[in-house]
């Protein structure tokens, strides 16, 4: 699928492997020779992100300058001439919301990081942000108000991102689209019935919104409990 899609940049989240364990078929993907990986320190099989690029970035940074969360390997940032591309895997609040407070701290620190980037040049944020922002973004909003990914605190965190000058490109282009989900639990045939959540986003700085040609949810692509999304920008 990646070869058919032929992206200029491929962002991967929840890779769950160390740099040394990246499979050879990924290392050898045609057209994506510049590869950068971040994994959780001393926690094999946990978290992790990867960013693969057709052209070499000007610079790549790891983390967001947050000692609480950076050891988890959740954020990679690649600087290109016209924009920053940020690949992120935002923490889950955990069963019973046991990690909601750390999640809120991450959201605040991440927003500060993104604003700092945006002050330099536009940003494209791609990743699993572990939140369904609006009721339209999950199948059963009423039943999930106290569940991870749809709490008022997590939704407010995403709203604060938008208020800071960023735009959810898919929802901007398709404000009324229903059933547009990117995650389905493996339980109960959820994907076949499209009982899902939209947790994966391409968020852009407002000032380059005019450069966004499309944002597509590739919900026919299997291989994970998430599906890929594709952001098309003329930059």
PDB file of C-alpha atoms in Angstrom:
ATOM      1  CA  UNK A   1       0.000   0.000   0.000  1.00  0.00           C
ATOM      2  CA  UNK A   2       2.796   2.434   0.825  1.00  0.00           C
ATOM      3  CA  UNK A   3       4.368   1.860  -2.583  1.00  0.00           C
ATOM      4  CA  UNK A   4       1.025   2.461  -4.289  1.00  0.00           C
ATOM      5  CA  UNK A   5       0.378   5.619  -2.264  1.00  0.00           C
ATOM      6  CA  UNK A   6       3.965   6.818  -2.874  1.00  0.00           C
ATOM      7  CA  UNK A   7       4.032   9.448  -0.109  1.00  0.00           C
ATOM      8  CA  UNK A   8       6.722  12.107   0.124  1.00  0.00           C
ATOM      9  CA  UNK A   9       6.667  11.610   3.903  1.00  0.00           C
ATOM     10  CA  UNK A  10       5.340   8.614   5.814  1.00  0.00           C
ATOM     11  CA  UNK A  11       4.550   8.994   9.519  1.00  0.00           C
ATOM     12  CA  UNK A  12       4.085   5.889  11.662  1.00  0.00           C
ATOM     13  CA  UNK A  13       2.815   5.714  15.220  1.00  0.00           C
ATOM     14  CA  UNK A  14       2.863   3.050  17.946  1.00  0.00           C
ATOM     15  CA  UNK A  15       5.664   1.216  16.193  1.00  0.00           C
ATOM     16  CA  UNK A  16       6.474  -0.725  19.383  1.00  0.00           C
ATOM     17  CA  UNK A  17       9.996  -1.581  18.299  1.00  0.00           C
ATOM     18  CA  UNK A  18      13.503  -0.331  18.862  1.00  0.00           C
ATOM     19  CA  UNK A  19      15.520   1.275  16.092  1.00  0.00           C
ATOM     20  CA  UNK A  20      17.510  -1.926  15.680  1.00  0.00           C
ATOM     21  CA  UNK A  21      14.320  -3.991  15.290  1.00  0.00           C
ATOM     22  CA  UNK A  22      12.813  -2.091  12.342  1.00  0.00           C
ATOM     23  CA  UNK A  23      11.998  -4.821   9.780  1.00  0.00           C
ATOM     24  CA  UNK A  24      14.144  -4.957   6.629  1.00  0.00           C
ATOM     25  CA  UNK A  25      11.109  -4.572   4.368  1.00  0.00           C
ATOM     26  CA  UNK A  26      10.495  -1.191   6.000  1.00  0.00           C
ATOM     27  CA  UNK A  27      14.161  -0.209   5.851  1.00  0.00           C
ATOM     28  CA  UNK A  28      14.118  -1.012   2.148  1.00  0.00           C
ATOM     29  CA  UNK A  29      10.913   0.766   1.141  1.00  0.00           C
ATOM     30  CA  UNK A  30      11.503   2.275  -2.312  1.00  0.00           C
ATOM     31  CA  UNK A  31      11.482   6.061  -2.414  1.00  0.00           C
ATOM     32  CA  UNK A  32      11.789   6.585   1.347  1.00  0.00           C
ATOM     33  CA  UNK A  33      15.519   6.380   2.063  1.00  0.00           C
ATOM     34  CA  UNK A  34      15.628   8.948   4.858  1.00  0.00           C
ATOM     35  CA  UNK A  35      14.301   7.199   7.964  1.00  0.00           C
ATOM     36  CA  UNK A  36      14.119   8.366  11.547  1.00  0.00           C
ATOM     37  CA  UNK A  37      12.894   6.320  14.484  1.00  0.00           C
ATOM     38  CA  UNK A  38      12.191   6.997  18.139  1.00  0.00           C
ATOM     39  CA  UNK A  39      11.388   4.304  20.669  1.00  0.00           C
ATOM     40  CA  UNK A  40      10.595   4.192  24.361  1.00  0.00           C
ATOM     41  CA  UNK A  41      13.646   4.167  26.591  1.00  0.00           C
ATOM     42  CA  UNK A  42      13.968   0.927  28.578  1.00  0.00           C
ATOM     43  CA  UNK A  43      10.420  -0.130  27.606  1.00  0.00           C
ATOM     44  CA  UNK A  44      10.579  -2.610  24.713  1.00  0.00           C
ATOM     45  CA  UNK A  45       7.331  -2.975  22.784  1.00  0.00           C
ATOM     46  CA  UNK A  46       5.877   0.295  24.035  1.00  0.00           C
ATOM     47  CA  UNK A  47       4.928   3.425  22.087  1.00  0.00           C
ATOM     48  CA  UNK A  48       7.384   4.611  19.397  1.00  0.00           C
ATOM     49  CA  UNK A  49       7.136   6.610  16.168  1.00  0.00           C
ATOM     50  CA  UNK A  50       8.849   6.695  12.799  1.00  0.00           C
ATOM     51  CA  UNK A  51       9.179   9.259  10.019  1.00  0.00           C
ATOM     52  CA  UNK A  52      10.310   8.252   6.525  1.00  0.00           C
ATOM     53  CA  UNK A  53      10.981  10.814   3.808  1.00  0.00           C
ATOM     54  CA  UNK A  54      11.661  10.923   0.081  1.00  0.00           C
ATOM     55  CA  UNK A  55      13.990  13.921   0.444  1.00  0.00           C
ATOM     56  CA  UNK A  56      16.344  14.568   3.328  1.00  0.00           C
ATOM     57  CA  UNK A  57      14.974  16.975   5.955  1.00  0.00           C
ATOM     58  CA  UNK A  58      16.951  20.048   6.909  1.00  0.00           C
ATOM     59  CA  UNK A  59      16.842  18.916  10.516  1.00  0.00           C
ATOM     60  CA  UNK A  60      15.179  16.274  12.705  1.00  0.00           C
ATOM     61  CA  UNK A  61      14.438  16.577  16.415  1.00  0.00           C
ATOM     62  CA  UNK A  62      13.228  14.003  18.934  1.00  0.00           C
ATOM     63  CA  UNK A  63      10.667  14.744  21.626  1.00  0.00           C
ATOM     64  CA  UNK A  64       9.202  18.035  22.782  1.00  0.00           C
ATOM     65  CA  UNK A  65      11.578  18.996  25.550  1.00  0.00           C
ATOM     66  CA  UNK A  66       9.378  17.372  28.204  1.00  0.00           C
ATOM     67  CA  UNK A  67      11.281  15.069  30.588  1.00  0.00           C
ATOM     68  CA  UNK A  68       8.074  13.358  31.697  1.00  0.00           C
ATOM     69  CA  UNK A  69       7.040  12.149  28.251  1.00  0.00           C
ATOM     70  CA  UNK A  70      10.082  12.313  25.962  1.00  0.00           C
ATOM     71  CA  UNK A  71      11.458   8.942  27.187  1.00  0.00           C
ATOM     72  CA  UNK A  72       8.370   7.289  25.680  1.00  0.00           C
ATOM     73  CA  UNK A  73       9.447   8.144  22.111  1.00  0.00           C
ATOM     74  CA  UNK A  74       6.214   9.849  21.098  1.00  0.00           C
ATOM     75  CA  UNK A  75       7.223  12.744  18.828  1.00  0.00           C
ATOM     76  CA  UNK A  76       9.514  13.216  15.826  1.00  0.00           C
ATOM     77  CA  UNK A  77       9.808  16.552  14.002  1.00  0.00           C
ATOM     78  CA  UNK A  78      11.319  16.953  10.537  1.00  0.00           C
ATOM     79  CA  UNK A  79      12.065  20.419   9.198  1.00  0.00           C
ATOM     80  CA  UNK A  80      11.688  20.972   5.460  1.00  0.00           C
ATOM     81  CA  UNK A  81      12.181  24.243   3.537  1.00  0.00           C
ATOM     82  CA  UNK A  82       8.509  25.254   3.648  1.00  0.00           C
ATOM     83  CA  UNK A  83       7.207  23.616   6.839  1.00  0.00           C
ATOM     84  CA  UNK A  84       7.746  21.393   9.868  1.00  0.00           C
ATOM     85  CA  UNK A  85       6.207  17.906   9.788  1.00  0.00           C
ATOM     86  CA  UNK A  86       5.491  16.530  13.254  1.00  0.00           C
ATOM     87  CA  UNK A  87       4.776  12.825  13.738  1.00  0.00           C
ATOM     88  CA  UNK A  88       3.077  12.223  17.088  1.00  0.00           C
ATOM     89  CA  UNK A  89       1.589   9.428  19.149  1.00  0.00           C
ATOM     90  CA  UNK A  90      -0.301  11.119  21.980  1.00  0.00           C
ATOM     91  CA  UNK A  91      -0.627   9.186  25.261  1.00  0.00           C
ATOM     92  CA  UNK A  92      -3.786   7.243  25.983  1.00  0.00           C
ATOM     93  CA  UNK A  93      -5.552   8.194  29.225  1.00  0.00           C
ATOM     94  CA  UNK A  94      -5.739   4.557  30.219  1.00  0.00           C
ATOM     95  CA  UNK A  95      -8.474   2.249  31.385  1.00  0.00           C
ATOM     96  CA  UNK A  96     -10.404   3.922  34.158  1.00  0.00           C
ATOM     97  CA  UNK A  97      -8.728   7.216  33.162  1.00  0.00           C
ATOM     98  CA  UNK A  98      -5.804   6.347  35.416  1.00  0.00           C
ATOM     99  CA  UNK A  99      -3.478   8.406  33.182  1.00  0.00           C
ATOM    100  CA  UNK A 100      -5.763  11.343  32.416  1.00  0.00           C
ATOM    101  CA  UNK A 101      -3.694  13.830  34.414  1.00  0.00           C
ATOM    102  CA  UNK A 102      -0.386  12.907  32.698  1.00  0.00           C
ATOM    103  CA  UNK A 103      -2.242  13.085  29.398  1.00  0.00           C
ATOM    104  CA  UNK A 104      -3.382  16.617  30.180  1.00  0.00           C
ATOM    105  CA  UNK A 105       0.181  17.585  31.069  1.00  0.00           C
ATOM    106  CA  UNK A 106       1.336  16.166  27.745  1.00  0.00           C
ATOM    107  CA  UNK A 107      -1.333  18.129  25.872  1.00  0.00           C
ATOM    108  CA  UNK A 108      -0.210  21.388  27.477  1.00  0.00           C
ATOM    109  CA  UNK A 109       3.490  20.751  26.842  1.00  0.00           C
ATOM    110  CA  UNK A 110       2.815  19.593  23.268  1.00  0.00           C
ATOM    111  CA  UNK A 111       0.761  22.687  22.484  1.00  0.00           C
ATOM    112  CA  UNK A 112       3.580  24.898  23.746  1.00  0.00           C
ATOM    113  CA  UNK A 113       6.023  22.963  21.550  1.00  0.00           C
ATOM    114  CA  UNK A 114       3.816  23.313  18.460  1.00  0.00           C
ATOM    115  CA  UNK A 115       3.354  27.033  19.023  1.00  0.00           C
ATOM    116  CA  UNK A 116       7.120  27.414  19.173  1.00  0.00           C
ATOM    117  CA  UNK A 117       7.481  25.659  15.829  1.00  0.00           C
ATOM    118  CA  UNK A 118       4.643  27.650  14.292  1.00  0.00           C
ATOM    119  CA  UNK A 119       6.412  30.885  15.234  1.00  0.00           C
ATOM    120  CA  UNK A 120       9.243  29.824  12.906  1.00  0.00           C
ATOM    121  CA  UNK A 121       7.400  28.294   9.932  1.00  0.00           C
ATOM    122  CA  UNK A 122       4.093  26.470   9.260  1.00  0.00           C
ATOM    123  CA  UNK A 123       3.399  23.074  10.795  1.00  0.00           C
ATOM    124  CA  UNK A 124       1.777  19.866   9.582  1.00  0.00           C
ATOM    125  CA  UNK A 125       0.991  17.612  12.555  1.00  0.00           C
ATOM    126  CA  UNK A 126       0.278  13.990  11.622  1.00  0.00           C
ATOM    127  CA  UNK A 127      -0.575  11.260  14.024  1.00  0.00           C
ATOM    128  CA  UNK A 128      -2.661   9.304  16.449  1.00  0.00           C
ATOM    129  CA  UNK A 129      -3.836  12.070  18.760  1.00  0.00           C
ATOM    130  CA  UNK A 130      -5.972   9.690  20.862  1.00  0.00           C
ATOM    131  CA  UNK A 131      -9.030  11.954  20.936  1.00  0.00           C
ATOM    132  CA  UNK A 132     -12.314  12.125  19.070  1.00  0.00           C
ATOM    133  CA  UNK A 133     -12.913  15.856  19.085  1.00  0.00           C
ATOM    134  CA  UNK A 134     -16.615  16.078  18.324  1.00  0.00           C
ATOM    135  CA  UNK A 135     -19.623  13.821  18.698  1.00  0.00           C
ATOM    136  CA  UNK A 136     -19.495  13.338  14.940  1.00  0.00           C
ATOM    137  CA  UNK A 137     -16.064  11.750  15.360  1.00  0.00           C
ATOM    138  CA  UNK A 138     -17.142   8.512  17.006  1.00  0.00           C
ATOM    139  CA  UNK A 139     -20.000   6.070  16.630  1.00  0.00           C
ATOM    140  CA  UNK A 140     -21.440   6.175  20.164  1.00  0.00           C
ATOM    141  CA  UNK A 141     -20.688   9.541  21.794  1.00  0.00           C
ATOM    142  CA  UNK A 142     -23.249   9.292  24.580  1.00  0.00           C
ATOM    143  CA  UNK A 143     -21.897   5.973  25.834  1.00  0.00           C
ATOM    144  CA  UNK A 144     -18.271   7.134  25.757  1.00  0.00           C
ATOM    145  CA  UNK A 145     -18.303  10.470  27.570  1.00  0.00           C
ATOM    146  CA  UNK A 146     -16.288   9.080  30.488  1.00  0.00           C
ATOM    147  CA  UNK A 147     -14.004   6.867  28.392  1.00  0.00           C
ATOM    148  CA  UNK A 148     -10.432   7.530  27.227  1.00  0.00           C
ATOM    149  CA  UNK A 149     -10.369   9.577  24.049  1.00  0.00           C
ATOM    150  CA  UNK A 150     -13.682  11.361  24.590  1.00  0.00           C
ATOM    151  CA  UNK A 151     -13.493  12.955  28.008  1.00  0.00           C
ATOM    152  CA  UNK A 152     -14.247  16.686  28.285  1.00  0.00           C
ATOM    153  CA  UNK A 153     -10.624  17.272  29.298  1.00  0.00           C
ATOM    154  CA  UNK A 154      -9.167  15.574  26.209  1.00  0.00           C
ATOM    155  CA  UNK A 155     -11.635  17.250  23.873  1.00  0.00           C
ATOM    156  CA  UNK A 156     -10.843  20.618  25.449  1.00  0.00           C
ATOM    157  CA  UNK A 157      -7.157  19.974  24.849  1.00  0.00           C
ATOM    158  CA  UNK A 158      -7.846  19.542  21.141  1.00  0.00           C
ATOM    159  CA  UNK A 159     -10.036  22.641  21.117  1.00  0.00           C
ATOM    160  CA  UNK A 160      -7.145  24.600  22.607  1.00  0.00           C
ATOM    161  CA  UNK A 161      -4.951  23.395  19.753  1.00  0.00           C
ATOM    162  CA  UNK A 162      -7.460  24.747  17.249  1.00  0.00           C
ATOM    163  CA  UNK A 163      -7.789  28.018  19.135  1.00  0.00           C
ATOM    164  CA  UNK A 164      -4.010  28.434  18.931  1.00  0.00           C
ATOM    165  CA  UNK A 165      -4.147  28.776  15.146  1.00  0.00           C
ATOM    166  CA  UNK A 166      -4.233  25.177  13.924  1.00  0.00           C
ATOM    167  CA  UNK A 167      -6.874  23.469  11.773  1.00  0.00           C
ATOM    168  CA  UNK A 168      -8.174  19.881  11.611  1.00  0.00           C
ATOM    169  CA  UNK A 169      -7.821  19.541   7.836  1.00  0.00           C
ATOM    170  CA  UNK A 170     -10.259  16.662   7.371  1.00  0.00           C
ATOM    171  CA  UNK A 171     -13.055  18.290   9.347  1.00  0.00           C
ATOM    172  CA  UNK A 172     -12.416  21.622   7.623  1.00  0.00           C
ATOM    173  CA  UNK A 173     -12.865  19.969   4.223  1.00  0.00           C
ATOM    174  CA  UNK A 174     -15.686  17.613   5.243  1.00  0.00           C
ATOM    175  CA  UNK A 175     -17.565  19.323   8.085  1.00  0.00           C
ATOM    176  CA  UNK A 176     -20.637  17.088   7.851  1.00  0.00           C
ATOM    177  CA  UNK A 177     -18.987  13.742   7.044  1.00  0.00           C
ATOM    178  CA  UNK A 178     -20.327  11.001   9.318  1.00  0.00           C
ATOM    179  CA  UNK A 179     -18.942   7.514   9.785  1.00  0.00           C
ATOM    180  CA  UNK A 180     -15.477   8.827   8.924  1.00  0.00           C
ATOM    181  CA  UNK A 181     -13.435   6.801  11.393  1.00  0.00           C
ATOM    182  CA  UNK A 182      -9.781   5.749  11.592  1.00  0.00           C
ATOM    183  CA  UNK A 183      -9.839   3.305  14.528  1.00  0.00           C
ATOM    184  CA  UNK A 184     -11.965   0.251  15.313  1.00  0.00           C
ATOM    185  CA  UNK A 185     -11.502  -2.127  18.220  1.00  0.00           C
ATOM    186  CA  UNK A 186     -10.741  -5.704  17.244  1.00  0.00           C
ATOM    187  CA  UNK A 187     -13.679  -6.817  19.406  1.00  0.00           C
ATOM    188  CA  UNK A 188     -17.185  -7.592  18.170  1.00  0.00           C
ATOM    189  CA  UNK A 189     -16.593  -7.097  14.461  1.00  0.00           C
ATOM    190  CA  UNK A 190     -16.454  -3.337  15.007  1.00  0.00           C
ATOM    191  CA  UNK A 191     -14.672  -2.541  11.777  1.00  0.00           C
ATOM    192  CA  UNK A 192     -17.074  -4.517   9.614  1.00  0.00           C
ATOM    193  CA  UNK A 193     -19.935  -2.619  11.254  1.00  0.00           C
ATOM    194  CA  UNK A 194     -18.000   0.688  11.184  1.00  0.00           C
ATOM    195  CA  UNK A 195     -18.341   1.156  14.941  1.00  0.00           C
ATOM    196  CA  UNK A 196     -15.296   3.359  15.208  1.00  0.00           C
ATOM    197  CA  UNK A 197     -13.538   6.543  16.239  1.00  0.00           C
ATOM    198  CA  UNK A 198     -11.627   9.232  14.351  1.00  0.00           C
ATOM    199  CA  UNK A 199      -8.396   9.417  16.344  1.00  0.00           C
ATOM    200  CA  UNK A 200      -5.880  10.123  13.566  1.00  0.00           C
ATOM    201  CA  UNK A 201      -5.422  13.618  12.195  1.00  0.00           C
ATOM    202  CA  UNK A 202      -3.573  15.882   9.801  1.00  0.00           C
ATOM    203  CA  UNK A 203      -3.568  19.249  11.563  1.00  0.00           C
ATOM    204  CA  UNK A 204      -2.087  22.301   9.812  1.00  0.00           C
ATOM    205  CA  UNK A 205      -1.173  25.856  10.669  1.00  0.00           C
ATOM    206  CA  UNK A 206      -4.086  28.035   9.626  1.00  0.00           C
ATOM    207  CA  UNK A 207      -1.941  30.180   7.344  1.00  0.00           C
ATOM    208  CA  UNK A 208      -1.263  27.237   5.000  1.00  0.00           C
ATOM    209  CA  UNK A 209      -4.844  26.014   4.945  1.00  0.00           C
ATOM    210  CA  UNK A 210      -5.089  27.196   1.346  1.00  0.00           C
ATOM    211  CA  UNK A 211      -2.292  24.773   0.447  1.00  0.00           C
ATOM    212  CA  UNK A 212      -4.288  21.757   1.641  1.00  0.00           C
ATOM    213  CA  UNK A 213      -5.643  19.996  -1.427  1.00  0.00           C
ATOM    214  CA  UNK A 214      -7.321  17.106   0.404  1.00  0.00           C
ATOM    215  CA  UNK A 215      -7.254  14.844   3.437  1.00  0.00           C
ATOM    216  CA  UNK A 216      -8.351  11.274   2.841  1.00  0.00           C
ATOM    217  CA  UNK A 217      -9.182   8.469   5.254  1.00  0.00           C
ATOM    218  CA  UNK A 218      -7.964   5.212   3.687  1.00  0.00           C
ATOM    219  CA  UNK A 219     -10.422   2.994   5.538  1.00  0.00           C
ATOM    220  CA  UNK A 220     -10.091   0.061   3.136  1.00  0.00           C
ATOM    221  CA  UNK A 221      -6.448  -0.489   4.108  1.00  0.00           C
ATOM    222  CA  UNK A 222      -6.067  -3.333   6.593  1.00  0.00           C
ATOM    223  CA  UNK A 223      -3.241  -4.529   8.790  1.00  0.00           C
ATOM    224  CA  UNK A 224      -4.012  -2.594  11.967  1.00  0.00           C
ATOM    225  CA  UNK A 225      -6.841  -1.499  14.232  1.00  0.00           C
ATOM    226  CA  UNK A 226      -6.157   1.973  12.759  1.00  0.00           C
ATOM    227  CA  UNK A 227      -6.248   2.854   9.066  1.00  0.00           C
ATOM    228  CA  UNK A 228      -3.934   5.316   7.319  1.00  0.00           C
ATOM    229  CA  UNK A 229      -4.876   8.865   6.445  1.00  0.00           C
ATOM    230  CA  UNK A 230      -3.341  10.857   3.611  1.00  0.00           C
ATOM    231  CA  UNK A 231      -2.797  14.614   3.608  1.00  0.00           C
ATOM    232  CA  UNK A 232      -2.254  16.231   0.225  1.00  0.00           C
ATOM    233  CA  UNK A 233      -0.562  19.645   0.322  1.00  0.00           C
ATOM    234  CA  UNK A 234       0.788  21.882  -2.442  1.00  0.00           C
ATOM    235  CA  UNK A 235       3.912  23.234  -0.736  1.00  0.00           C
TER     236      UNK A 235
END
